[in-house]
Every structure is written in C-alpha cells, then in structure tokens.
Coordinates of N, CA and C in Angstrom, one line a residue:
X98 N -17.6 -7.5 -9.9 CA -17.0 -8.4 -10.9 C -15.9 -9.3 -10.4
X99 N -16.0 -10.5 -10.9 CA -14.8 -11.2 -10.3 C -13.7 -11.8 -11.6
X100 N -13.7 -10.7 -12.7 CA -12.9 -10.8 -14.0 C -11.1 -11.0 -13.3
X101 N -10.6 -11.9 -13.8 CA -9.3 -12.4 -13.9 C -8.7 -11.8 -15.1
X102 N -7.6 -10.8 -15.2 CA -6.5 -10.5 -16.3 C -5.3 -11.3 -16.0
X103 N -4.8 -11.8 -16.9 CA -3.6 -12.6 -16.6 C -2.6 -12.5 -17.9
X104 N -1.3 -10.9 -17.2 CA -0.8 -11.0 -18.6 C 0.5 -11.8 -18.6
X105 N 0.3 -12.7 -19.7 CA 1.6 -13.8 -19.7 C 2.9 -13.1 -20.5
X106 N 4.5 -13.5 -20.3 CA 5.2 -13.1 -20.7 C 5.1 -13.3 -22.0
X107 N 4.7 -14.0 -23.2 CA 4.9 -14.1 -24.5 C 4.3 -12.9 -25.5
X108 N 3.5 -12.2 -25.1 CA 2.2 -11.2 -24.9 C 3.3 -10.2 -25.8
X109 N 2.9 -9.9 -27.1 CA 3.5 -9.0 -27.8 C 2.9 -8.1 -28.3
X110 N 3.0 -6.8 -28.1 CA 3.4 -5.4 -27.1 C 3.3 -6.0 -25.8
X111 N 3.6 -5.9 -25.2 CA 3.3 -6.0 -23.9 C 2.0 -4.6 -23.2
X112 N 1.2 -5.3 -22.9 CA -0.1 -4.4 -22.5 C 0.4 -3.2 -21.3
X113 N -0.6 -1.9 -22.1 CA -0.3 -0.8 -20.9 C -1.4 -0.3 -20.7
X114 N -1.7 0.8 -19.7 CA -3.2 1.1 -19.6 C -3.4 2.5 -20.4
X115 N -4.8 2.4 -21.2 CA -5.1 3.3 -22.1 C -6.2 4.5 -21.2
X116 N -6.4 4.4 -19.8 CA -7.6 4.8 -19.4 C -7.6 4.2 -18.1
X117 N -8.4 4.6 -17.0 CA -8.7 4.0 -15.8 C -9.2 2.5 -16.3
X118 N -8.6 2.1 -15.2 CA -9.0 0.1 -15.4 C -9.6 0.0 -13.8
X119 N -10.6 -1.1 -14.2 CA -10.3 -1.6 -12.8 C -10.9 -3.4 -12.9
X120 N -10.0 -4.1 -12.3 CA -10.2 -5.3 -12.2 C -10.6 -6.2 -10.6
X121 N -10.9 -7.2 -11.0 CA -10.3 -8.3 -9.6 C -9.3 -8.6 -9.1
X122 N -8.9 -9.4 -10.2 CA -7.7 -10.5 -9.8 C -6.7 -9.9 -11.2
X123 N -5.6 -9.3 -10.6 CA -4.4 -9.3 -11.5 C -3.3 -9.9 -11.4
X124 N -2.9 -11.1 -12.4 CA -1.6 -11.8 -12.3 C -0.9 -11.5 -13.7
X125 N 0.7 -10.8 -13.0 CA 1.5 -10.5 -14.6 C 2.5 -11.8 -14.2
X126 N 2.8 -12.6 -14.7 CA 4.0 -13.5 -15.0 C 4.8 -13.2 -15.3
X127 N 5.8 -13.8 -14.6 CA 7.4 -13.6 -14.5 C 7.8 -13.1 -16.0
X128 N 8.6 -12.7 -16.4 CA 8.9 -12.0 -17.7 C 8.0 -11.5 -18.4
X129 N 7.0 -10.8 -18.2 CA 5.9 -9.9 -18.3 C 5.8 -8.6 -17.5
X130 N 5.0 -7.7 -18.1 CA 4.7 -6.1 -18.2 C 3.3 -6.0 -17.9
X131 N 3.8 -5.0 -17.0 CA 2.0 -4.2 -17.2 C 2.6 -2.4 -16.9
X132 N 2.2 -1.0 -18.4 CA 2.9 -0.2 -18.1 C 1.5 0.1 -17.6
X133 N 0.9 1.4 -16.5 CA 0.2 2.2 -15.6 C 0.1 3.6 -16.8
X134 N 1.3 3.7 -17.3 CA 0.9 5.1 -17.9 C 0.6 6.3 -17.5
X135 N 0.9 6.8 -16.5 CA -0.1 7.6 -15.3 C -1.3 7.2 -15.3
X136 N -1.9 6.6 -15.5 CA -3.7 5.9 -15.2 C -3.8 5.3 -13.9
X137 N -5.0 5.4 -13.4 CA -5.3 5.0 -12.6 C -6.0 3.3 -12.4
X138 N -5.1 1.8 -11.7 CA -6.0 0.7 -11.4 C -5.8 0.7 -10.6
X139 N -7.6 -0.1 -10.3 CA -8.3 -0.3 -9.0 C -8.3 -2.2 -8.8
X140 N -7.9 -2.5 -7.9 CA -7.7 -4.1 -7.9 C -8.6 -4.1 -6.4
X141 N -10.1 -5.0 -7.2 CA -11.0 -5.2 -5.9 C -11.1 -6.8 -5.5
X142 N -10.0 -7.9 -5.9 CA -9.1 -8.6 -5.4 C -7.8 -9.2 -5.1
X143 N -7.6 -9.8 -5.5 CA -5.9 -9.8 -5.7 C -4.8 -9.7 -6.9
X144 N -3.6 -9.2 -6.3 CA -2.5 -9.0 -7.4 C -1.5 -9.7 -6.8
X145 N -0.7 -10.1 -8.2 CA 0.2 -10.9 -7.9 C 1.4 -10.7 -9.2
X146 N 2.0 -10.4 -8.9 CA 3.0 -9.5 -9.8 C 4.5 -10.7 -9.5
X147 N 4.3 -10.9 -10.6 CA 6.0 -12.0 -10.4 C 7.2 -11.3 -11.9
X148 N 6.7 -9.9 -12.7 CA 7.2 -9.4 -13.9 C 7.5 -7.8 -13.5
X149 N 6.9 -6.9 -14.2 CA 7.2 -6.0 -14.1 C 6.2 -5.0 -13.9
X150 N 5.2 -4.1 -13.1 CA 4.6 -3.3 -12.9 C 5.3 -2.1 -13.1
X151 N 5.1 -0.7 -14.7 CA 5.7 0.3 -14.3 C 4.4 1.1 -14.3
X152 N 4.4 1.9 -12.9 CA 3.4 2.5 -13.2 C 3.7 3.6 -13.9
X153 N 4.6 4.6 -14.0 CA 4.2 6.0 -14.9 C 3.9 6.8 -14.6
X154 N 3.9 6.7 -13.0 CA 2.8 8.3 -12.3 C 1.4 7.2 -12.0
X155 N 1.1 6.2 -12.2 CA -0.1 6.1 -12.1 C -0.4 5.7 -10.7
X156 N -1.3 5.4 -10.3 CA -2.1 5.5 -9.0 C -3.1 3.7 -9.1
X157 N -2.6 3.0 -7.9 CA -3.0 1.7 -7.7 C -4.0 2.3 -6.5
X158 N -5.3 2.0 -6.4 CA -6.2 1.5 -5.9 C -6.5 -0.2 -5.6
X159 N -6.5 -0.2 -3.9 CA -6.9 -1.5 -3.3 C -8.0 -1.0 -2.7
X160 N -9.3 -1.7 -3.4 CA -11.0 -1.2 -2.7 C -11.4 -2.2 -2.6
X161 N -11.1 -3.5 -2.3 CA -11.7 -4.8 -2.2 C -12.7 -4.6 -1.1
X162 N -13.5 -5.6 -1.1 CA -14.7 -5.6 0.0 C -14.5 -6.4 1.6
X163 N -13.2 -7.5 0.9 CA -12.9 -8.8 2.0 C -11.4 -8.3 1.9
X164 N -10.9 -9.6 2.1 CA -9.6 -10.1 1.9 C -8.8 -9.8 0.5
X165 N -7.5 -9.0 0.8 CA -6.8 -9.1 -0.6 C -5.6 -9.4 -0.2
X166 N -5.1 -10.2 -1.2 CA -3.4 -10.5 -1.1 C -3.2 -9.5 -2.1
X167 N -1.9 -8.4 -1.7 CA -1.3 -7.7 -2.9 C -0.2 -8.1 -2.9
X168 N 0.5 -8.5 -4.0 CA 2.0 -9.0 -4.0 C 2.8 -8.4 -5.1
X169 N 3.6 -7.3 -5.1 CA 4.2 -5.8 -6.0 C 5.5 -6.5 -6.8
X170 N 5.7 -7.6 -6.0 CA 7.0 -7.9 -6.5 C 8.1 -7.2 -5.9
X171 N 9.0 -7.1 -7.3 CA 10.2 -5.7 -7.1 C 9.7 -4.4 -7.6
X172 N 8.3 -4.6 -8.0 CA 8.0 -3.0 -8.8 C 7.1 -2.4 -7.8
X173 N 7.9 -1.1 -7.9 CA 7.5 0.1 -7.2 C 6.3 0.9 -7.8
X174 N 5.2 1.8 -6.5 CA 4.6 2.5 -7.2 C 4.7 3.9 -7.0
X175 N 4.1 5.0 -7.8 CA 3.9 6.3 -7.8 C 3.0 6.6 -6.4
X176 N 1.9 6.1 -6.9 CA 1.3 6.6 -5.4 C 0.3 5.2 -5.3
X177 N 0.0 5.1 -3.6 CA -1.4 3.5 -3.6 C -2.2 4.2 -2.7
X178 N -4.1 4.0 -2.6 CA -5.1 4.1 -1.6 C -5.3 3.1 -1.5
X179 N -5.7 3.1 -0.5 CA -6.3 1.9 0.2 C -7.5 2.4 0.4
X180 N -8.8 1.8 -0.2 CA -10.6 2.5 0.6 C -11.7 1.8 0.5
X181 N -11.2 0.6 1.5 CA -12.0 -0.7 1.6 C -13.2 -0.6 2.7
X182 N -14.6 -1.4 2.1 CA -15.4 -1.4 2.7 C -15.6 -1.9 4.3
X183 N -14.2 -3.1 4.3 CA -13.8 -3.9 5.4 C -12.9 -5.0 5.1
X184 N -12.4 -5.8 5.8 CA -11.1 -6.5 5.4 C -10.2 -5.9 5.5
X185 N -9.1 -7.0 5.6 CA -7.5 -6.4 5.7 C -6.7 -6.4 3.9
X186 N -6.5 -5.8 3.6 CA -5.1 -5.6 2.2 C -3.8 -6.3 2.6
X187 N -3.2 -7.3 2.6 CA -2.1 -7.8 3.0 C -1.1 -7.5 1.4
X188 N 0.1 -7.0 1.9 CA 1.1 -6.7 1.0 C 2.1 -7.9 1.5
X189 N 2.7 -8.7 0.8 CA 3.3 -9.8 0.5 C 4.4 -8.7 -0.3
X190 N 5.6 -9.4 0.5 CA 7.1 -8.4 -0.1 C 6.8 -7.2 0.1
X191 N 7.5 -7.0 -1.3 CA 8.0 -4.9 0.0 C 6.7 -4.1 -0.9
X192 N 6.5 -2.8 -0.2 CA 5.7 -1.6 -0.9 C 7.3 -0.9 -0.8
X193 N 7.1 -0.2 -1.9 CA 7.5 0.8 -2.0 C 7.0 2.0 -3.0
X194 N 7.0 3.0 -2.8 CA 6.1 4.0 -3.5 C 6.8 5.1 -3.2
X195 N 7.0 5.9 -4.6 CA 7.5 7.3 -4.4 C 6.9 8.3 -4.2
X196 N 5.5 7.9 -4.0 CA 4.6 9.5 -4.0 C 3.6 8.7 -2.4
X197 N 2.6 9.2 -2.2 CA 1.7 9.1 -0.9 C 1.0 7.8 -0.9
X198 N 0.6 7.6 0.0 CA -0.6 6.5 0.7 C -1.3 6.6 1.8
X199 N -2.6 7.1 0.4 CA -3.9 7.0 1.6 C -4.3 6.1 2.0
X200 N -5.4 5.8 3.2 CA -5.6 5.1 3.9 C -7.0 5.8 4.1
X201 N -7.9 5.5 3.6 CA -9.5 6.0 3.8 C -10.6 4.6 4.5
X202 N -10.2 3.6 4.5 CA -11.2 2.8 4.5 C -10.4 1.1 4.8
X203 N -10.9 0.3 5.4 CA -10.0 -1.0 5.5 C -9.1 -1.0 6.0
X204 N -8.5 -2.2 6.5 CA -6.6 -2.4 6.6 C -6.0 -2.3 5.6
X205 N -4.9 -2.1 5.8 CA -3.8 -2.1 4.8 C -2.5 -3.0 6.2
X206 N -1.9 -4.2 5.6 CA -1.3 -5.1 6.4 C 0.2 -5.3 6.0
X207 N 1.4 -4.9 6.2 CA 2.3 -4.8 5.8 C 3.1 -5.6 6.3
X208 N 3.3 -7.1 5.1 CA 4.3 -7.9 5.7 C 5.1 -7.7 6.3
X209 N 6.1 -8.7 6.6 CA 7.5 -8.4 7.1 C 8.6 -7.9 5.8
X210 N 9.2 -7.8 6.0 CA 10.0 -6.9 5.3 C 9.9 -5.6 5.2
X211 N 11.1 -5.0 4.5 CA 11.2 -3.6 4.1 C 10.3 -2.7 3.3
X212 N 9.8 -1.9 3.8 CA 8.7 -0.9 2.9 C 9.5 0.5 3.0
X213 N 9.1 1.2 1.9 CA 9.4 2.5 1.7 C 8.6 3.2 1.0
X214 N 7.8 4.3 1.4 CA 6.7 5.5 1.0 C 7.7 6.5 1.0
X215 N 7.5 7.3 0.0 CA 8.2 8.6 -0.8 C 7.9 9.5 -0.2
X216 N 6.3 9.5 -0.3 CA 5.9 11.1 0.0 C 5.2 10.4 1.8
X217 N 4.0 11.3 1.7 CA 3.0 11.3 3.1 C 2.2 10.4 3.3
X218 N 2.1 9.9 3.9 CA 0.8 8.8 4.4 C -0.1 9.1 5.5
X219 N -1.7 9.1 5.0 CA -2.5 10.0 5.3 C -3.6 8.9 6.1
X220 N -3.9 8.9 6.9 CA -5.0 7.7 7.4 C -5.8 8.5 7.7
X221 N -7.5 8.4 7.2 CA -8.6 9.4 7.9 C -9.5 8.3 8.4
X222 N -9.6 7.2 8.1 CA -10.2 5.8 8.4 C -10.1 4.6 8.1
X223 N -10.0 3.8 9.1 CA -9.4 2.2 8.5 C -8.1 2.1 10.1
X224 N -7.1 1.5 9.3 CA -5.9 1.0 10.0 C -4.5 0.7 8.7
X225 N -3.6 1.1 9.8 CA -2.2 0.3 8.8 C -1.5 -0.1 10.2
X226 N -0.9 -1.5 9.9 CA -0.4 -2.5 10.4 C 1.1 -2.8 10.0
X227 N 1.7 -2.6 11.0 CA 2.7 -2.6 10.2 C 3.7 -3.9 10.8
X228 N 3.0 -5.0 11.3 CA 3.5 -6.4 11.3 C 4.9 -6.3 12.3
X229 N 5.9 -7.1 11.0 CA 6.9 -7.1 11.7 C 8.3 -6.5 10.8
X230 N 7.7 -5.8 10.2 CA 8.5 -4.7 8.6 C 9.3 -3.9 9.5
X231 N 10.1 -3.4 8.3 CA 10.5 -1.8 8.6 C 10.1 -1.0 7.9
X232 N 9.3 0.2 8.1 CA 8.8 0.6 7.5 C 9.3 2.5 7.1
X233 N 9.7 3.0 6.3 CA 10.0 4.5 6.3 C 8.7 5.0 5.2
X234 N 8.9 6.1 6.0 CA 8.1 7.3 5.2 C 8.7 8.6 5.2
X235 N 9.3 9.0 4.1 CA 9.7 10.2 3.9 C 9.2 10.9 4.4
X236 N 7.9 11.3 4.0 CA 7.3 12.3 4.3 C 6.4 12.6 5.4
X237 N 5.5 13.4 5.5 CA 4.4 12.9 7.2 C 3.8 12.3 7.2
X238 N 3.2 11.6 8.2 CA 2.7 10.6 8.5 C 1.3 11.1 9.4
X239 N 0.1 11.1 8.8 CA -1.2 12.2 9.9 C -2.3 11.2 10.0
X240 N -2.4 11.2 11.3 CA -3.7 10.0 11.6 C -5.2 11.0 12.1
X241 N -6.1 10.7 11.5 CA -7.3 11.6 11.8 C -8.4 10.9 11.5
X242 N -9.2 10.9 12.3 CA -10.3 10.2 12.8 C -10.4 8.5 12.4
X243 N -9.3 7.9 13.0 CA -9.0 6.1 12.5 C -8.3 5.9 13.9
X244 N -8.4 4.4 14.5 CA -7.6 3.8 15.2 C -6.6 3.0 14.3
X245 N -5.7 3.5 14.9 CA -4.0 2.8 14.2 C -3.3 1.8 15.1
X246 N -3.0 0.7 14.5 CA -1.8 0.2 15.1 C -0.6 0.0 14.6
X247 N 0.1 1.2 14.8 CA 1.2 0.9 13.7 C 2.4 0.0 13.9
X248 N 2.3 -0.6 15.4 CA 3.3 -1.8 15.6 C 2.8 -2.6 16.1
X249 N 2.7 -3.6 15.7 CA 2.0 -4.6 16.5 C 3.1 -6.4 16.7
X250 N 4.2 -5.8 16.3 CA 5.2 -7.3 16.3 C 6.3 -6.7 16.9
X251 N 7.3 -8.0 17.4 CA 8.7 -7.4 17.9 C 9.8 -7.1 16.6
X252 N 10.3 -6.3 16.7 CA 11.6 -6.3 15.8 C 10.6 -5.1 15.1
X253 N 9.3 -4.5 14.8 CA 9.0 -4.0 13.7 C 9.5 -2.2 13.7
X254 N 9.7 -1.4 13.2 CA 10.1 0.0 13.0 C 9.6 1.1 12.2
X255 N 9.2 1.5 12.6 CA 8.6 2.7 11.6 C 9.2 4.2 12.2
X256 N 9.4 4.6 11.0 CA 9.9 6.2 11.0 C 9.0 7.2 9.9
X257 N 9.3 8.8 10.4 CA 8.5 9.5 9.7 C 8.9 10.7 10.0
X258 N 8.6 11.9 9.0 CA 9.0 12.9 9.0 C 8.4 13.4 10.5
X259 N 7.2 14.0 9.9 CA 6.5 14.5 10.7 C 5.6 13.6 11.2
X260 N 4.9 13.8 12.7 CA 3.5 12.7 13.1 C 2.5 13.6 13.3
X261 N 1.2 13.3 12.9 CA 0.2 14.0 13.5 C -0.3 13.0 13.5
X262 N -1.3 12.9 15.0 CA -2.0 12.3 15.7 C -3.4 13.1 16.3
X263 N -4.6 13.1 14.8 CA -5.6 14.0 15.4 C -6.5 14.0 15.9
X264 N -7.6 14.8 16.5 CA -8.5 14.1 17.6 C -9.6 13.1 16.6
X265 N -9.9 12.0 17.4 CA -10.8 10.8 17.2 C -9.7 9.8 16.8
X266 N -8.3 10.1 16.4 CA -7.3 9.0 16.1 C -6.8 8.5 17.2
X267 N -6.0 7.0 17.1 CA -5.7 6.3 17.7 C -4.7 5.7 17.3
X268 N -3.0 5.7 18.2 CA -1.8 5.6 18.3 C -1.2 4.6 19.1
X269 N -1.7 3.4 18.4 CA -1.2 2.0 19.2 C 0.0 1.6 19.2
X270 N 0.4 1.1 20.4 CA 1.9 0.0 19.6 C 1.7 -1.4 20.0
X271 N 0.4 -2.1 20.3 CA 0.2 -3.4 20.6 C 0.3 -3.6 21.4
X272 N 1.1 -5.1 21.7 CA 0.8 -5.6 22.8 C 2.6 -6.1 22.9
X273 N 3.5 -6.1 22.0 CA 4.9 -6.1 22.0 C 5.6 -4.7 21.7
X274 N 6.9 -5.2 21.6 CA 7.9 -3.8 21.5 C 8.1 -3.5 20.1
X275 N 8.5 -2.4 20.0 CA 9.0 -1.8 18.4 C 9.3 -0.5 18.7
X276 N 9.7 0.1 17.9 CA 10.7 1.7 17.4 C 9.6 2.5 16.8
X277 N 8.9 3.3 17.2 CA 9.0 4.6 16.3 C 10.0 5.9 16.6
X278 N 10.2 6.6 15.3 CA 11.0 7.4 15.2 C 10.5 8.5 14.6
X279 N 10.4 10.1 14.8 CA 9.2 10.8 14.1 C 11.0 12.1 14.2
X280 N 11.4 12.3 12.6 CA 12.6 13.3 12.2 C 12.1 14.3 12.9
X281 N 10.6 15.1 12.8 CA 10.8 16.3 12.7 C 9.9 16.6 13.7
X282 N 8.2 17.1 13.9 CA 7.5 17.4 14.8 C 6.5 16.1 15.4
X283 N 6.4 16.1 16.3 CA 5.4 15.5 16.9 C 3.9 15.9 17.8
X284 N 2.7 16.1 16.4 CA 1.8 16.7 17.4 C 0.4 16.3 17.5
X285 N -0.3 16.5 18.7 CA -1.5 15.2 19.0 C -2.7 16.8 19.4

C-alpha cells in the first residue's frame, strides 16, 4: 500500500490508535498528535513527525522494502524494530527510546546527532550504522548472526552496557576513527 495519513493540527480529538495500524507515509504537523496507546505501527515508508508522537508503551515498526526517511522529531519511543526486506531506515534527528531495538532485517542509519536506547539492542540480521551520532544504550548491546558497522564516521561514539559479539556476527569500525565504550562485559 502506498496510503498517506496526514494528521494536521486543527484535527479535533486529536487521533490515537485504536488497534494495530500500519501505514506508508506518516506525516503529523507541527501542533499535532498522534497518541500509540500501547499499539503497535508499522510505517513501510516514511515518517515525518514535526508535532507530537506519544507512544504509550507502543511499539513503532520500520519494515519498508527500500528507502525510508524516519524523522521522530522530539518524540520519544517505547520501543522500535527494524525488519526490512532491504534498504537502509535513515533516522533524521535523534532516536530516542526507553525500552529495546531490534534489528532483524535492513539497515537502520542513525543520523548525526544524539540517540539514546533505554533498554537492549538486539541485531540478529541487517546492520546499524551509526554515522556520525552519539549514540548510548543503556542496556546490552548483542550482535548474532549480522555484519555490523557500528562506526563508520569521525567524531561518532557509541557506548553500551554489555557487548556480545556472536558467532557469524560482524564488529566493524570502518574505515575512520570513533569510541566504543562497553560499561560492563565484553564477549565474542
């Protein structure tokens, strides 16, 4: 489907989700809402959030087939997968998320700037890129059966509780310099 939602600020209640959704293209305009509810959307092309995303516990899925621009704004989420057929997920502005991010499938491309994951980030296939950001993750960080590049720019940083690095995974840092930092264990 290549359905366009587009919720504008004037939009009275402001729309929330009653049920799993899943769209294309979501654009909420500036002084506009979109509540999650704990529900689960799936955006299998782009988002572009210039208002307010609350999710509620809910869970953002990026399963696009190609190319997605995701752009969160300043709204945070509960938890995001990433489980794309192929293509890169580009995040425009920050992620930040209080609960996990999986990584099953596709890139996931993390602009420059500051990101922050709550809980674990889990990659079993695909890649995460993590540009020229700073990137933290609370929680661990476990790569199993995916090639990773998790630095691939100068200036970029990534930290993590724990690292696992498991067999058939791959633990790049490019072709420039950057920081990883792992709080707690480190095991391959």
């Amino acid at each position: 489907a290549t359905d366009t939602v587009q919720i504008p600020s004037g939009a009275t209640p402001q729309p929330a989700l009653d049920q799993v959704r899943s769209v294309f293209t979501l654009v909420v305009d500036a002084g506009a809402s979109l509540g999650m509810s704990g529900y689960t959307l799936s955006i299998g092309g782009g988002l572009s959030n210039l208002g307010t995303i609350a999710h509620g516990g809910g869970l953002l899925v990026v399963n696009g087939p190609g190319a997605q621009s995701i752009n969160l704004g300043s709204s945070g989420l509960a938890s995001m997968q990433v489980n794309k057929s192929g293509g890169t997920a580009t995040i425009g502005g920050t992620l930040t998320s209080s609960g996990d991010l999986a990584i099953s499938g596709g890139t996931l491309a993390l602009g420059g700037g500051t990101h922050a994951i709550g809980g674990n980030v889990t990659l079993t296939a695909g890649s995460l890129q993590t540009g020229s950001s700073i990137s933290t993750i609370v929680g661990n960080l476990s790569l199993t059966g995916a090639s990773i590049v998790l630095v691939s720019q100068d200036a970029a940083r990534l930290s993590a509780d724990d690292l696992s690095v498991g067999v058939g995974a791959t633990l790049s840092f490019g072709t420039q310099s950057g920081q990883l930092t792992v709080g707690g264990v480190f095991s391959n």
